[in-house]
C-alpha cells in the first residue's frame, strides 16, 4: 500500500555520523546521539545526509546507519535517509531505503555533472521509478530547480517535497507560488523545507513565503537553544528571535563561514565540546583549529547563558 506523507511536524534534526579514532563507523555512539535527539524533542530524523557526512560514506555504511537508527527510534518519529550521486548509485540508495523500511529519502544532487532543467527532472524520475518510498528532493548545487521543473515533480507520485539548500528567496518565492497555484491534486500538500546551513538565520524570511519547516544543525549540540528559537518563531515572539539571532546564531555563522566545510565540521566539534564522542570528520573536511574551538565554546556558552536569561524573563 503506497504511503506518502504530506507533512513533517516539529523541528527536524540531522544526526551526526560518529567515527572512531581511525574514522570507522561507531554505531553505539550513533545510538546514543539518536536517543539524545529524541529526548530533546526532534520531530523527525534525517540520517546519513549532509550533516551526517553522506558524501564520505560507503553504501553499506549508509545501510548500517539507517538500521541502527530505526532500531533505536522504534517508530517514535519518522526516519529518513540520504541517497544521491550518479543515477545508478542514487537509485540503489532509494531501493535500499525502501527495503530497510525508511520513512523517506532525501535525494541529494547528481554527482559531478550538471544537465539542463529537463535532464534534472529525468534524473529524479529515473532514480525513484518503480520505488514506493517517499522522496524529498534536495534543491542545491548541481540539483537546482526552477518553478517549471518543480511543478513537473508533482507528476512523480512518490516525490513529496523540495528542500532548499540554495538560499535564493526570490527563486523560492516563485517556486512555492508556482506550485501552490498549479492545477494539480498534489499542489497544496507538496512539502517545502528550509535546508540552509544554520537555517534559523533565514527561517523568518522563509516563513513569510510559506516555507514553515526547517532543519536545525544546532540541534546536534545545543538543542535547548534550537527549540527555544523554534518556539519563539512559531509564536511570533520576535524579541526572543532577535535576541537569539544577535547573541548566538550570527556569531556562530560568522565562525562557520571562515572555513569551507564548517557547516558540518563546526557542528561536529560543537557536539564534542558538549561531551559527545562523535569523533572527527572524514576528509576532505577539516576540524576547527584550537583557536576556533575556543571561540565556538564561548559562543555556545554565551548562547546558553542568554537562553537562561530569556527564560527567566
Tab-separated table of C-alpha atoms in Angstrom:
chain	number	residue	atom	x	y	z
A	1	UNK	CA	0.000	0.000	0.000
A	2	UNK	CA	1.542	3.276	-1.061
A	3	UNK	CA	2.051	5.661	1.837
A	4	UNK	CA	3.281	9.125	1.034
A	5	UNK	CA	3.358	11.609	3.934
A	6	UNK	CA	2.020	15.094	3.372
A	7	UNK	CA	3.660	16.800	6.334
A	8	UNK	CA	6.584	16.765	8.703
A	9	UNK	CA	5.996	18.467	12.028
A	10	UNK	CA	8.250	19.971	14.642
A	11	UNK	CA	11.930	20.715	14.447
A	12	UNK	CA	13.824	18.439	12.063
A	13	UNK	CA	17.172	17.025	13.194
A	14	UNK	CA	20.088	15.605	11.226
A	15	UNK	CA	22.162	13.310	13.450
A	16	UNK	CA	25.920	13.321	13.030
A	17	UNK	CA	27.621	10.127	11.896
A	18	UNK	CA	30.094	9.215	14.669
A	19	UNK	CA	33.519	7.840	13.803
A	20	UNK	CA	36.231	6.151	15.856
A	21	UNK	CA	39.794	7.475	16.070
A	22	UNK	CA	40.535	5.558	12.846
A	23	UNK	CA	37.433	7.050	11.165
A	24	UNK	CA	35.397	3.844	11.224
A	25	UNK	CA	31.671	3.931	11.972
A	26	UNK	CA	30.773	3.940	15.664
A	27	UNK	CA	27.201	2.703	15.734
A	28	UNK	CA	26.973	2.565	19.529
A	29	UNK	CA	27.709	6.282	19.765
A	30	UNK	CA	25.220	6.829	16.935
A	31	UNK	CA	22.551	5.125	19.041
A	32	UNK	CA	23.308	7.490	21.923
A	33	UNK	CA	23.127	10.502	19.602
A	34	UNK	CA	19.796	9.393	18.156
A	35	UNK	CA	18.323	8.898	21.617
A	36	UNK	CA	19.561	12.354	22.567
A	37	UNK	CA	17.777	13.917	19.598
A	38	UNK	CA	14.579	12.129	20.572
A	39	UNK	CA	14.858	13.169	24.213
A	40	UNK	CA	15.334	16.775	23.072
A	41	UNK	CA	12.108	16.661	21.050
A	42	UNK	CA	13.123	16.226	17.399
A	43	UNK	CA	10.115	15.857	15.111
A	44	UNK	CA	11.912	13.704	12.527
A	45	UNK	CA	15.432	12.401	11.928
A	46	UNK	CA	17.346	12.597	8.646
A	47	UNK	CA	20.337	10.256	8.869
A	48	UNK	CA	23.361	9.931	6.589
A	49	UNK	CA	22.550	13.232	4.889
A	50	UNK	CA	24.650	16.392	4.606
A	51	UNK	CA	25.280	16.888	8.318
A	52	UNK	CA	25.769	13.125	8.581
A	53	UNK	CA	28.598	13.235	6.018
A	54	UNK	CA	26.732	11.297	3.315
A	55	UNK	CA	29.425	12.192	0.784
A	56	UNK	CA	32.033	10.290	2.810
A	57	UNK	CA	30.010	7.131	3.474
A	58	UNK	CA	30.036	3.854	1.561
A	59	UNK	CA	26.621	2.358	0.669
A	60	UNK	CA	26.969	-0.373	3.302
A	61	UNK	CA	27.673	2.304	5.921
A	62	UNK	CA	24.534	4.226	4.981
A	63	UNK	CA	22.559	0.998	5.401
A	64	UNK	CA	24.150	0.354	8.800
A	65	UNK	CA	23.371	3.888	9.985
A	66	UNK	CA	19.761	3.573	8.874
A	67	UNK	CA	19.302	0.167	10.505
A	68	UNK	CA	20.683	1.246	13.874
A	69	UNK	CA	18.696	4.474	13.833
A	70	UNK	CA	15.436	2.687	13.076
A	71	UNK	CA	16.152	0.169	15.845
A	72	UNK	CA	16.632	2.978	18.360
A	73	UNK	CA	13.718	5.115	17.170
A	74	UNK	CA	11.298	2.192	17.094
A	75	UNK	CA	8.629	4.197	15.298
A	76	UNK	CA	8.615	7.202	17.618
A	77	UNK	CA	9.362	9.706	14.827
A	78	UNK	CA	9.874	9.412	11.054
A	79	UNK	CA	13.355	8.354	9.937
A	80	UNK	CA	14.568	9.476	6.518
A	81	UNK	CA	17.908	8.648	4.912
A	82	UNK	CA	20.155	10.240	2.320
A	83	UNK	CA	20.652	8.950	-1.211
A	84	UNK	CA	22.411	10.578	-4.107
A	85	UNK	CA	25.314	10.714	-6.511
A	86	UNK	CA	25.100	9.369	-10.032
A	87	UNK	CA	21.802	7.903	-11.244
A	88	UNK	CA	22.629	4.252	-10.519
A	89	UNK	CA	24.125	4.947	-7.106
A	90	UNK	CA	21.181	7.183	-6.189
A	91	UNK	CA	18.688	4.598	-7.414
A	92	UNK	CA	20.436	1.896	-5.401
A	93	UNK	CA	20.213	4.136	-2.340
A	94	UNK	CA	16.478	4.676	-2.781
A	95	UNK	CA	15.995	0.940	-3.280
A	96	UNK	CA	17.959	0.226	-0.105
A	97	UNK	CA	15.934	2.764	1.853
A	98	UNK	CA	12.706	1.156	0.754
A	99	UNK	CA	13.963	-2.331	1.592
A	100	UNK	CA	15.107	-1.254	5.055
A	101	UNK	CA	11.785	0.403	5.866
A	102	UNK	CA	12.883	4.044	5.886
A	103	UNK	CA	10.035	6.528	6.210
A	104	UNK	CA	11.522	8.580	3.396
A	105	UNK	CA	14.582	9.591	1.411
A	106	UNK	CA	16.379	12.896	0.989
A	107	UNK	CA	17.631	12.781	-2.595
A	108	UNK	CA	20.888	14.721	-2.841
A	109	UNK	CA	22.054	16.293	-6.123
A	110	UNK	CA	23.655	14.417	-9.024
A	111	UNK	CA	27.392	13.926	-8.759
A	112	UNK	CA	29.968	15.930	-10.734
A	113	UNK	CA	27.868	16.795	-13.799
A	114	UNK	CA	25.027	19.231	-14.435
A	115	UNK	CA	22.398	18.782	-17.104
A	116	UNK	CA	19.656	21.023	-18.474
A	117	UNK	CA	16.485	21.509	-16.415
A	118	UNK	CA	14.626	18.725	-18.231
A	119	UNK	CA	17.543	16.367	-17.595
A	120	UNK	CA	17.383	17.055	-13.871
A	121	UNK	CA	13.715	16.097	-13.769
A	122	UNK	CA	14.506	12.964	-15.803
A	123	UNK	CA	17.228	12.121	-13.279
A	124	UNK	CA	14.701	12.246	-10.434
A	125	UNK	CA	12.193	10.177	-12.413
A	126	UNK	CA	14.845	7.571	-13.167
A	127	UNK	CA	16.098	7.342	-9.597
A	128	UNK	CA	12.649	6.903	-7.989
A	129	UNK	CA	10.990	4.899	-10.781
A	130	UNK	CA	9.040	1.857	-9.528
A	131	UNK	CA	10.000	2.610	-5.940
A	132	UNK	CA	7.423	3.011	-3.174
A	133	UNK	CA	9.176	5.199	-0.627
A	134	UNK	CA	8.545	8.959	-0.206
A	135	UNK	CA	11.326	11.130	-1.589
A	136	UNK	CA	12.207	14.754	-0.803
A	137	UNK	CA	14.450	16.314	-3.446
A	138	UNK	CA	17.322	18.496	-2.271
A	139	UNK	CA	17.433	21.755	-4.252
A	140	UNK	CA	21.123	22.722	-4.171
A	141	UNK	CA	24.413	22.655	-6.082
A	142	UNK	CA	24.000	20.659	-9.324
A	143	UNK	CA	20.372	19.952	-8.443
A	144	UNK	CA	18.980	23.450	-8.904
A	145	UNK	CA	15.272	23.546	-9.791
A	146	UNK	CA	13.094	26.198	-11.412
A	147	UNK	CA	9.370	26.874	-10.958
A	148	UNK	CA	8.644	24.790	-14.076
A	149	UNK	CA	10.816	21.830	-13.104
A	150	UNK	CA	9.456	21.843	-9.556
A	151	UNK	CA	5.905	21.747	-10.908
A	152	UNK	CA	6.956	18.762	-13.035
A	153	UNK	CA	7.789	16.901	-9.829
A	154	UNK	CA	4.092	16.946	-8.939
A	155	UNK	CA	3.643	14.256	-11.601
A	156	UNK	CA	6.107	11.938	-9.841
A	157	UNK	CA	3.839	10.450	-7.152
A	158	UNK	CA	6.451	9.469	-4.580
A	159	UNK	CA	8.323	12.785	-4.779
A	160	UNK	CA	6.627	14.547	-1.881
A	161	UNK	CA	8.649	17.708	-1.444
A	162	UNK	CA	11.585	20.003	-2.122
A	163	UNK	CA	14.224	21.042	0.393
A	164	UNK	CA	16.041	24.284	-0.356
A	165	UNK	CA	19.781	24.466	0.176
A	166	UNK	CA	20.480	27.419	-2.123
A	167	UNK	CA	19.052	30.375	-0.206
A	168	UNK	CA	17.628	32.384	-3.090
A	169	UNK	CA	14.432	33.732	-1.506
A	170	UNK	CA	13.308	35.295	-4.790
A	171	UNK	CA	13.591	31.938	-6.578
A	172	UNK	CA	11.919	30.058	-3.721
A	173	UNK	CA	9.055	32.573	-3.713
A	174	UNK	CA	8.477	31.868	-7.387
A	175	UNK	CA	8.757	28.103	-6.883
A	176	UNK	CA	6.358	27.987	-3.932
A	177	UNK	CA	3.845	30.307	-5.604
A	178	UNK	CA	4.027	28.363	-8.862
A	179	UNK	CA	3.450	25.003	-7.194
A	180	UNK	CA	0.702	26.163	-4.864
A	181	UNK	CA	-1.122	27.790	-7.787
A	182	UNK	CA	-0.845	24.751	-10.062
A	183	UNK	CA	-3.979	22.944	-11.150
A	184	UNK	CA	-2.801	19.659	-9.679
A	185	UNK	CA	-4.261	17.444	-6.922
A	186	UNK	CA	-0.952	17.449	-5.035
A	187	UNK	CA	-0.252	21.174	-5.273
A	188	UNK	CA	-1.421	22.033	-1.751
A	189	UNK	CA	0.232	19.116	0.033
A	190	UNK	CA	3.682	19.283	-1.593
A	191	UNK	CA	6.300	19.875	1.103
A	192	UNK	CA	8.760	22.761	1.165
A	193	UNK	CA	11.619	22.659	3.649
A	194	UNK	CA	14.324	25.160	4.534
A	195	UNK	CA	17.576	23.193	4.483
A	196	UNK	CA	20.119	26.004	4.549
A	197	UNK	CA	23.127	25.777	6.860
A	198	UNK	CA	22.161	27.265	10.237
A	199	UNK	CA	18.617	27.570	8.911
A	200	UNK	CA	17.473	29.691	11.848
A	201	UNK	CA	19.119	32.741	10.282
A	202	UNK	CA	16.824	32.518	7.236
A	203	UNK	CA	13.807	30.921	8.943
A	204	UNK	CA	11.808	34.119	9.410
A	205	UNK	CA	12.201	35.132	5.763
A	206	UNK	CA	11.249	31.651	4.590
A	207	UNK	CA	8.259	31.546	6.886
A	208	UNK	CA	6.972	34.674	5.149
A	209	UNK	CA	6.869	32.856	1.787
A	210	UNK	CA	5.176	29.753	3.173
A	211	UNK	CA	8.201	27.562	3.952
A	212	UNK	CA	7.479	26.850	7.612
A	213	UNK	CA	9.577	23.761	8.330
A	214	UNK	CA	13.343	23.727	8.681
A	215	UNK	CA	16.173	21.522	9.889
A	216	UNK	CA	18.455	22.625	12.703
A	217	UNK	CA	22.137	21.713	12.821
A	218	UNK	CA	22.285	23.413	16.233
A	219	UNK	CA	20.046	20.584	17.474
A	220	UNK	CA	23.196	18.412	17.375
A	221	UNK	CA	24.981	20.339	20.138
A	222	UNK	CA	22.616	22.921	21.696
A	223	UNK	CA	19.072	21.553	21.325
A	224	UNK	CA	17.635	23.765	24.058
A	225	UNK	CA	18.623	26.842	22.052
A	226	UNK	CA	17.274	25.295	18.842
A	227	UNK	CA	13.887	24.536	20.396
A	228	UNK	CA	13.619	27.910	22.118
A	229	UNK	CA	14.191	29.642	18.790
A	230	UNK	CA	11.710	27.323	17.049
A	231	UNK	CA	9.022	28.051	19.639
A	232	UNK	CA	9.645	31.789	19.506
A	233	UNK	CA	9.439	31.817	15.719
A	234	UNK	CA	6.221	29.801	15.723
A	235	UNK	CA	4.521	32.010	18.301
A	236	UNK	CA	5.632	35.305	16.799
A	237	UNK	CA	7.918	36.140	19.725
A	238	UNK	CA	10.131	38.461	17.683
A	239	UNK	CA	12.004	39.750	20.722
A	240	UNK	CA	13.325	36.281	21.570
A	241	UNK	CA	14.059	35.522	17.921
A	242	UNK	CA	16.106	38.719	17.598
A	243	UNK	CA	17.886	38.156	20.903
A	244	UNK	CA	18.987	34.626	19.969
A	245	UNK	CA	19.995	35.711	16.480
A	246	UNK	CA	22.167	38.563	17.765
A	247	UNK	CA	23.670	36.765	20.729
A	248	UNK	CA	24.187	33.253	19.361
A	249	UNK	CA	23.289	32.469	15.758
A	250	UNK	CA	25.018	35.358	13.995
A	251	UNK	CA	28.334	34.865	15.862
A	252	UNK	CA	28.075	31.138	15.102
A	253	UNK	CA	27.506	31.802	11.400
A	254	UNK	CA	30.441	34.225	11.289
A	255	UNK	CA	32.685	31.461	12.625
A	256	UNK	CA	31.110	28.863	10.324
A	257	UNK	CA	31.844	30.979	7.264
A	258	UNK	CA	35.576	31.176	7.963
A	259	UNK	CA	36.394	27.707	6.612
A	260	UNK	CA	34.879	25.607	3.806
A	261	UNK	CA	33.020	22.604	5.164
A	262	UNK	CA	32.374	24.088	8.593
A	263	UNK	CA	28.613	23.646	8.103
A	264	UNK	CA	29.464	20.054	9.118
A	265	UNK	CA	32.860	20.234	10.859
A	266	UNK	CA	31.882	23.002	13.269
A	267	UNK	CA	28.681	21.196	14.226
A	268	UNK	CA	30.590	18.005	14.971
A	269	UNK	CA	33.111	19.982	17.003
A	270	UNK	CA	30.258	21.585	18.928
A	271	UNK	CA	28.921	18.143	19.799
A	272	UNK	CA	32.362	17.032	21.006
A	273	UNK	CA	32.634	20.120	23.189
A	274	UNK	CA	29.341	19.130	24.818
A	275	UNK	CA	30.741	15.662	25.618
A	276	UNK	CA	29.524	13.612	22.655
A	277	UNK	CA	32.059	11.038	21.450
A	278	UNK	CA	31.271	11.585	17.783
A	279	UNK	CA	34.888	11.692	16.627
A	280	UNK	CA	36.369	13.725	13.832
A	281	UNK	CA	35.198	14.349	10.256
A	282	UNK	CA	36.400	12.399	7.254
A	283	UNK	CA	38.494	14.224	4.650
A	284	UNK	CA	38.375	16.471	2.782
A	285	UNK	CA	36.564	18.152	5.695
A	286	UNK	CA	38.826	19.541	8.409
A	287	UNK	CA	38.353	20.079	12.113
A	288	UNK	CA	38.459	23.583	13.615
A	289	UNK	CA	41.758	24.922	14.927
A	290	UNK	CA	42.246	25.175	18.707
A	291	UNK	CA	41.565	28.913	18.482
A	292	UNK	CA	38.335	28.312	16.571
A	293	UNK	CA	37.313	25.668	19.107
A	294	UNK	CA	37.812	28.163	21.919
A	295	UNK	CA	35.596	30.657	20.129
A	296	UNK	CA	32.956	28.007	19.456
A	297	UNK	CA	32.937	27.064	23.122
A	298	UNK	CA	32.477	30.720	24.122
A	299	UNK	CA	29.708	31.258	21.551
A	300	UNK	CA	27.845	28.189	22.816
A	301	UNK	CA	28.293	29.131	26.469
A	302	UNK	CA	27.124	32.671	25.733
A	303	UNK	CA	24.103	31.285	23.887
A	304	UNK	CA	23.128	29.063	26.801
A	305	UNK	CA	23.560	31.922	29.270
A	306	UNK	CA	21.457	34.139	27.028
A	307	UNK	CA	18.768	31.479	26.828
A	308	UNK	CA	18.676	31.207	30.611
A	309	UNK	CA	18.130	34.965	30.891
A	310	UNK	CA	15.380	34.853	28.256
A	311	UNK	CA	13.603	32.040	30.081
A	312	UNK	CA	13.968	33.843	33.407
A	313	UNK	CA	12.202	36.822	31.837
